[in-house]
Amino acid sequence: MIFVKSEKEIDLIRESCKIVKETLEFVGSKIKAGMSTKEVDELVERYIRASGANPSCLGYGGFPASACVSVNEMVVHGIPDHDTILKDGDIVSVDVVADKNGYHGDACRTFCIGKVSEDVKKLVKVTEECFFQGIEGLQAGTPLYDIGARVQRYAESHGYGVVRSYSGHGIGREMHEDPSVPNYGRPGTGVRLRAGTVLCIEPMITMGNWRTKVLADGWGAVTVDGKPAAHYENTVVVREDGVEILTL
């Protein structure tokens, strides 16, 4: 069931989203080569807690960290550790969710570490652009799968793969709510979205094949062909005449 949020609820979600936005800005100012993914996770947890919120990922379904930190071919759900050290030329996706006053905010950014090759920088840039393509024309009455159709068309026009196994989602009192928001689809299909629906739209785009596999830890998902992937996410509110982005 899709829960349409009241303006009071949206204000509470907005508070959590502001913390997520600021956390990612803080991480972006600190992240560098030589840092372990666990150190990145510690930055996230400290900032969220100092902001009066809790890291939603910590303990979610048994997840052992405060952020998902996914390097290069890791698409999503990378478990931070002390052994994975960021190197010059890496890309790293940091997915952050914060819970304040019982409502969640969620966003992800892919950061370039040092001197990244031009083809990989383009992947990161196009993945971000896919998000904005996905919300183009989004408003009350838009069919749900129009979002993914626009993401897919744009990504594939650049020769990239669109991950099928993971998708965006609704958000509110729960980190993951209905509806699922895939990054592919047929335009004009799916439920027509109502004003007040809050969604996490998160293109996950690969340089090669879109197929993924889950590691033995049960969380991290990598590209089957070992090529890099990028991830860009924001929490948005569907409005009568457009869309409000809460994590920018």
mmCIF file of N, CA, C and O in Angstrom, residues 150-200:
data_model
loop_
_atom_site.group_PDB
_atom_site.id
_atom_site.type_symbol
_atom_site.label_atom_id
_atom_site.label_comp_id
_atom_site.label_asym_id
_atom_site.label_seq_id
_atom_site.Cartn_x
_atom_site.Cartn_y
_atom_site.Cartn_z
ATOM 1 N N ARG A 150 12.328 6.691 -18.243
ATOM 2 C CA ARG A 150 13.174 7.827 -18.603
ATOM 3 C C ARG A 150 14.625 7.575 -18.187
ATOM 4 O O ARG A 150 15.559 7.909 -18.915
ATOM 5 N N VAL A 151 14.812 6.983 -17.001
ATOM 6 C CA VAL A 151 16.166 6.628 -16.558
ATOM 7 C C VAL A 151 16.799 5.648 -17.544
ATOM 8 O O VAL A 151 17.940 5.829 -18.002
ATOM 9 N N GLN A 152 16.054 4.619 -17.879
ATOM 10 C CA GLN A 152 16.563 3.578 -18.769
ATOM 11 C C GLN A 152 16.929 4.148 -20.137
ATOM 12 O O GLN A 152 18.016 3.850 -20.677
ATOM 13 N N ARG A 153 16.047 4.930 -20.694
ATOM 14 C CA ARG A 153 16.300 5.492 -22.026
ATOM 15 C C ARG A 153 17.580 6.321 -22.043
ATOM 16 O O ARG A 153 18.407 6.198 -22.949
ATOM 17 N N TYR A 154 17.752 7.136 -21.004
ATOM 18 C CA TYR A 154 18.919 8.020 -20.967
ATOM 19 C C TYR A 154 20.204 7.217 -20.761
ATOM 20 O O TYR A 154 21.206 7.432 -21.451
ATOM 21 N N ALA A 155 20.186 6.286 -19.801
ATOM 22 C CA ALA A 155 21.388 5.488 -19.533
ATOM 23 C C ALA A 155 21.787 4.668 -20.752
ATOM 24 O O ALA A 155 22.972 4.629 -21.138
ATOM 25 N N GLU A 156 20.814 4.019 -21.353
ATOM 26 C CA GLU A 156 21.127 3.152 -22.487
ATOM 27 C C GLU A 156 21.548 3.951 -23.714
ATOM 28 O O GLU A 156 22.306 3.438 -24.550
ATOM 29 N N SER A 157 21.113 5.200 -23.803
ATOM 30 C CA SER A 157 21.556 6.051 -24.913
ATOM 31 C C SER A 157 23.051 6.336 -24.826
ATOM 32 O O SER A 157 23.687 6.690 -25.817
ATOM 33 N N HIS A 158 23.625 6.159 -23.643
ATOM 34 C CA HIS A 158 25.066 6.327 -23.442
ATOM 35 C C HIS A 158 25.801 4.987 -23.447
ATOM 36 O O HIS A 158 27.008 4.947 -23.182
ATOM 37 N N GLY A 159 25.064 3.906 -23.706
ATOM 38 C CA GLY A 159 25.681 2.598 -23.785
ATOM 39 C C GLY A 159 25.873 1.902 -22.450
ATOM 40 O O GLY A 159 26.621 0.925 -22.354
ATOM 41 N N TYR A 160 25.177 2.384 -21.419
ATOM 42 C CA TYR A 160 25.331 1.826 -20.078
ATOM 43 C C TYR A 160 24.235 0.812 -19.756
ATOM 44 O O TYR A 160 23.183 0.779 -20.389
ATOM 45 N N GLY A 161 24.496 0.005 -18.728
ATOM 46 C CA GLY A 161 23.507 -0.940 -18.243
ATOM 47 C C GLY A 161 22.709 -0.358 -17.088
ATOM 48 O O GLY A 161 23.214 0.471 -16.320
ATOM 49 N N VAL A 162 21.471 -0.803 -16.948
ATOM 50 C CA VAL A 162 20.575 -0.350 -15.879
ATOM 51 C C VAL A 162 20.269 -1.536 -14.978
ATOM 52 O O VAL A 162 19.677 -2.526 -15.417
ATOM 53 N N VAL A 163 20.695 -1.449 -13.732
ATOM 54 C CA VAL A 163 20.535 -2.561 -12.789
ATOM 55 C C VAL A 163 19.056 -2.896 -12.601
ATOM 56 O O VAL A 163 18.226 -1.995 -12.405
ATOM 57 N N ARG A 164 18.734 -4.166 -12.664
ATOM 58 C CA ARG A 164 17.349 -4.629 -12.531
ATOM 59 C C ARG A 164 17.032 -5.155 -11.132
ATOM 60 O O ARG A 164 15.885 -5.166 -10.711
ATOM 61 N N SER A 165 18.055 -5.635 -10.427
ATOM 62 C CA SER A 165 17.821 -6.367 -9.175
ATOM 63 C C SER A 165 17.501 -5.464 -7.990
ATOM 64 O O SER A 165 17.038 -5.947 -6.958
ATOM 65 N N TYR A 166 17.762 -4.178 -8.115
ATOM 66 C CA TYR A 166 17.548 -3.229 -7.011
ATOM 67 C C TYR A 166 16.820 -2.012 -7.554
ATOM 68 O O TYR A 166 16.961 -1.658 -8.725
ATOM 69 N N SER A 167 16.054 -1.381 -6.700
ATOM 70 C CA SER A 167 15.221 -0.273 -7.166
ATOM 71 C C SER A 167 15.070 0.774 -6.074
ATOM 72 O O SER A 167 15.464 0.565 -4.917
ATOM 73 N N GLY A 168 14.474 1.899 -6.450
ATOM 74 C CA GLY A 168 14.080 2.895 -5.474
ATOM 75 C C GLY A 168 12.837 2.425 -4.731
ATOM 76 O O GLY A 168 12.330 1.315 -4.947
ATOM 77 N N HIS A 169 12.294 3.303 -3.890
ATOM 78 C CA HIS A 169 11.231 2.862 -2.979
ATOM 79 C C HIS A 169 10.542 4.067 -2.349
ATOM 80 O O HIS A 169 11.057 5.190 -2.376
ATOM 81 N N GLY A 170 9.389 3.807 -1.756
ATOM 82 C CA GLY A 170 8.773 4.800 -0.903
ATOM 83 C C GLY A 170 9.524 4.893 0.416
ATOM 84 O O GLY A 170 10.315 4.015 0.758
ATOM 85 N N ILE A 171 9.261 5.966 1.168
ATOM 86 C CA ILE A 171 9.942 6.154 2.447
ATOM 87 C C ILE A 171 9.066 6.993 3.365
ATOM 88 O O ILE A 171 8.236 7.779 2.906
ATOM 89 N N GLY A 172 9.252 6.819 4.658
ATOM 90 C CA GLY A 172 8.483 7.579 5.652
ATOM 91 C C GLY A 172 8.817 7.066 7.031
ATOM 92 O O GLY A 172 9.959 7.148 7.466
ATOM 93 N N ARG A 173 7.840 6.492 7.709
ATOM 94 C CA ARG A 173 8.110 5.872 9.015
ATOM 95 C C ARG A 173 9.010 4.653 8.872
ATOM 96 O O ARG A 173 9.735 4.298 9.799
ATOM 97 N N GLU A 174 8.957 4.011 7.716
ATOM 98 C CA GLU A 174 9.840 2.889 7.398
ATOM 99 C C GLU A 174 10.853 3.334 6.350
ATOM 100 O O GLU A 174 10.561 4.182 5.499
ATOM 101 N N MET A 175 12.038 2.737 6.430
ATOM 102 C CA MET A 175 13.056 3.076 5.443
ATOM 103 C C MET A 175 12.633 2.663 4.038
ATOM 104 O O MET A 175 12.900 3.364 3.061
ATOM 105 N N HIS A 176 11.998 1.509 3.942
ATOM 106 C CA HIS A 176 11.518 1.027 2.651
ATOM 107 C C HIS A 176 10.010 0.818 2.722
ATOM 108 O O HIS A 176 9.533 -0.007 3.496
ATOM 109 N N GLU A 177 9.298 1.568 1.931
ATOM 110 C CA GLU A 177 7.836 1.451 1.830
ATOM 111 C C GLU A 177 7.463 1.256 0.368
ATOM 112 O O GLU A 177 8.288 1.436 -0.538
ATOM 113 N N ASP A 178 6.209 0.894 0.131
ATOM 114 C CA ASP A 178 5.692 0.873 -1.235
ATOM 115 C C ASP A 178 5.611 2.315 -1.750
ATOM 116 O O ASP A 178 5.419 3.243 -0.970
ATOM 117 N N PRO A 179 5.777 2.484 -3.066
ATOM 118 C CA PRO A 179 5.977 1.470 -4.092
ATOM 119 C C PRO A 179 7.462 1.230 -4.357
ATOM 120 O O PRO A 179 8.310 2.049 -4.020
ATOM 121 N N SER A 180 7.763 0.103 -4.992
ATOM 122 C CA SER A 180 9.079 -0.102 -5.575
ATOM 123 C C SER A 180 9.199 0.800 -6.807
ATOM 124 O O SER A 180 8.228 0.942 -7.567
ATOM 125 N N VAL A 181 10.359 1.429 -6.978
ATOM 126 C CA VAL A 181 10.553 2.381 -8.082
ATOM 127 C C VAL A 181 11.724 1.882 -8.941
ATOM 128 O O VAL A 181 12.880 2.279 -8.729
ATOM 129 N N PRO A 182 11.461 1.005 -9.910
ATOM 130 C CA PRO A 182 12.551 0.478 -10.735
ATOM 131 C C PRO A 182 13.138 1.546 -11.648
ATOM 132 O O PRO A 182 12.495 2.565 -11.939
ATOM 133 N N ASN A 183 14.359 1.292 -12.102
ATOM 134 C CA ASN A 183 15.048 2.228 -12.998
ATOM 135 C C ASN A 183 14.907 1.830 -14.461
ATOM 136 O O ASN A 183 15.684 2.252 -15.312
ATOM 137 N N TYR A 184 13.912 1.039 -14.748
ATOM 138 C CA TYR A 184 13.589 0.645 -16.113
ATOM 139 C C TYR A 184 12.079 0.453 -16.165
ATOM 140 O O TYR A 184 11.411 0.376 -15.127
ATOM 141 N N GLY A 185 11.513 0.402 -17.348
ATOM 142 C CA GLY A 185 10.069 0.186 -17.432
ATOM 143 C C GLY A 185 9.476 0.693 -18.723
ATOM 144 O O GLY A 185 10.163 1.269 -19.576
ATOM 145 N N ARG A 186 8.186 0.478 -18.859
ATOM 146 C CA ARG A 186 7.453 0.892 -20.059
ATOM 147 C C ARG A 186 6.673 2.147 -19.746
ATOM 148 O O ARG A 186 5.898 2.190 -18.772
ATOM 149 N N PRO A 187 6.883 3.220 -20.501
ATOM 150 C CA PRO A 187 6.181 4.468 -20.202
ATOM 151 C C PRO A 187 4.669 4.296 -20.275
ATOM 152 O O PRO A 187 4.151 3.478 -21.033
ATOM 153 N N GLY A 188 3.977 5.053 -19.429
ATOM 154 C CA GLY A 188 2.521 5.024 -19.426
ATOM 155 C C GLY A 188 1.932 3.895 -18.609
ATOM 156 O O GLY A 188 0.713 3.699 -18.616
ATOM 157 N N THR A 189 2.787 3.147 -17.879
ATOM 158 C CA THR A 189 2.291 2.024 -17.089
ATOM 159 C C THR A 189 2.578 2.255 -15.603
ATOM 160 O O THR A 189 3.381 3.087 -15.225
ATOM 161 N N GLY A 190 1.902 1.481 -14.785
ATOM 162 C CA GLY A 190 2.073 1.594 -13.340
ATOM 163 C C GLY A 190 1.027 2.499 -12.724
ATOM 164 O O GLY A 190 0.333 3.265 -13.413
ATOM 165 N N VAL A 191 0.915 2.420 -11.394
ATOM 166 C CA VAL A 191 -0.049 3.238 -10.667
ATOM 167 C C VAL A 191 0.222 4.709 -10.911
ATOM 168 O O VAL A 191 1.378 5.129 -11.053
ATOM 169 N N ARG A 192 -0.846 5.505 -10.994
ATOM 170 C CA ARG A 192 -0.664 6.957 -11.140
ATOM 171 C C ARG A 192 -0.396 7.543 -9.754
ATOM 172 O O ARG A 192 -1.181 7.347 -8.827
ATOM 173 N N LEU A 193 0.707 8.241 -9.645
ATOM 174 C CA LEU A 193 1.169 8.731 -8.350
ATOM 175 C C LEU A 193 0.317 9.897 -7.861
ATOM 176 O O LEU A 193 -0.117 10.734 -8.653
ATOM 177 N N ARG A 194 0.122 9.936 -6.563
ATOM 178 C CA ARG A 194 -0.697 10.997 -5.958
ATOM 179 C C ARG A 194 0.196 12.036 -5.287
ATOM 180 O O ARG A 194 1.301 11.744 -4.831
ATOM 181 N N ALA A 195 -0.308 13.264 -5.218
ATOM 182 C CA ALA A 195 0.413 14.317 -4.514
ATOM 183 C C ALA A 195 0.606 13.894 -3.061
ATOM 184 O O ALA A 195 -0.308 13.353 -2.434
ATOM 185 N N GLY A 196 1.818 14.141 -2.530
ATOM 186 C CA GLY A 196 2.130 13.745 -1.169
ATOM 187 C C GLY A 196 2.818 12.400 -1.062
ATOM 188 O O GLY A 196 3.195 11.977 0.030
ATOM 189 N N THR A 197 3.012 11.724 -2.197
ATOM 190 C CA THR A 197 3.782 10.482 -2.197
ATOM 191 C C THR A 197 5.260 10.835 -2.090
ATOM 192 O O THR A 197 5.753 11.693 -2.820
ATOM 193 N N VAL A 198 5.964 10.178 -1.178
ATOM 194 C CA VAL A 198 7.394 10.434 -0.980
ATOM 195 C C VAL A 198 8.170 9.221 -1.480
ATOM 196 O O VAL A 198 7.912 8.087 -1.065
ATOM 197 N N LEU A 199 9.120 9.477 -2.385
ATOM 198 C CA LEU A 199 9.858 8.413 -3.058
ATOM 199 C C LEU A 199 11.357 8.632 -2.951
ATOM 200 O O LEU A 199 11.830 9.769 -2.915
ATOM 201 N N CYS A 200 12.088 7.527 -2.937
ATOM 202 C CA CYS A 200 13.533 7.552 -3.140
ATOM 203 C C CYS A 200 13.794 7.059 -4.557
ATOM 204 O O CYS A 200 13.503 5.898 -4.868
#
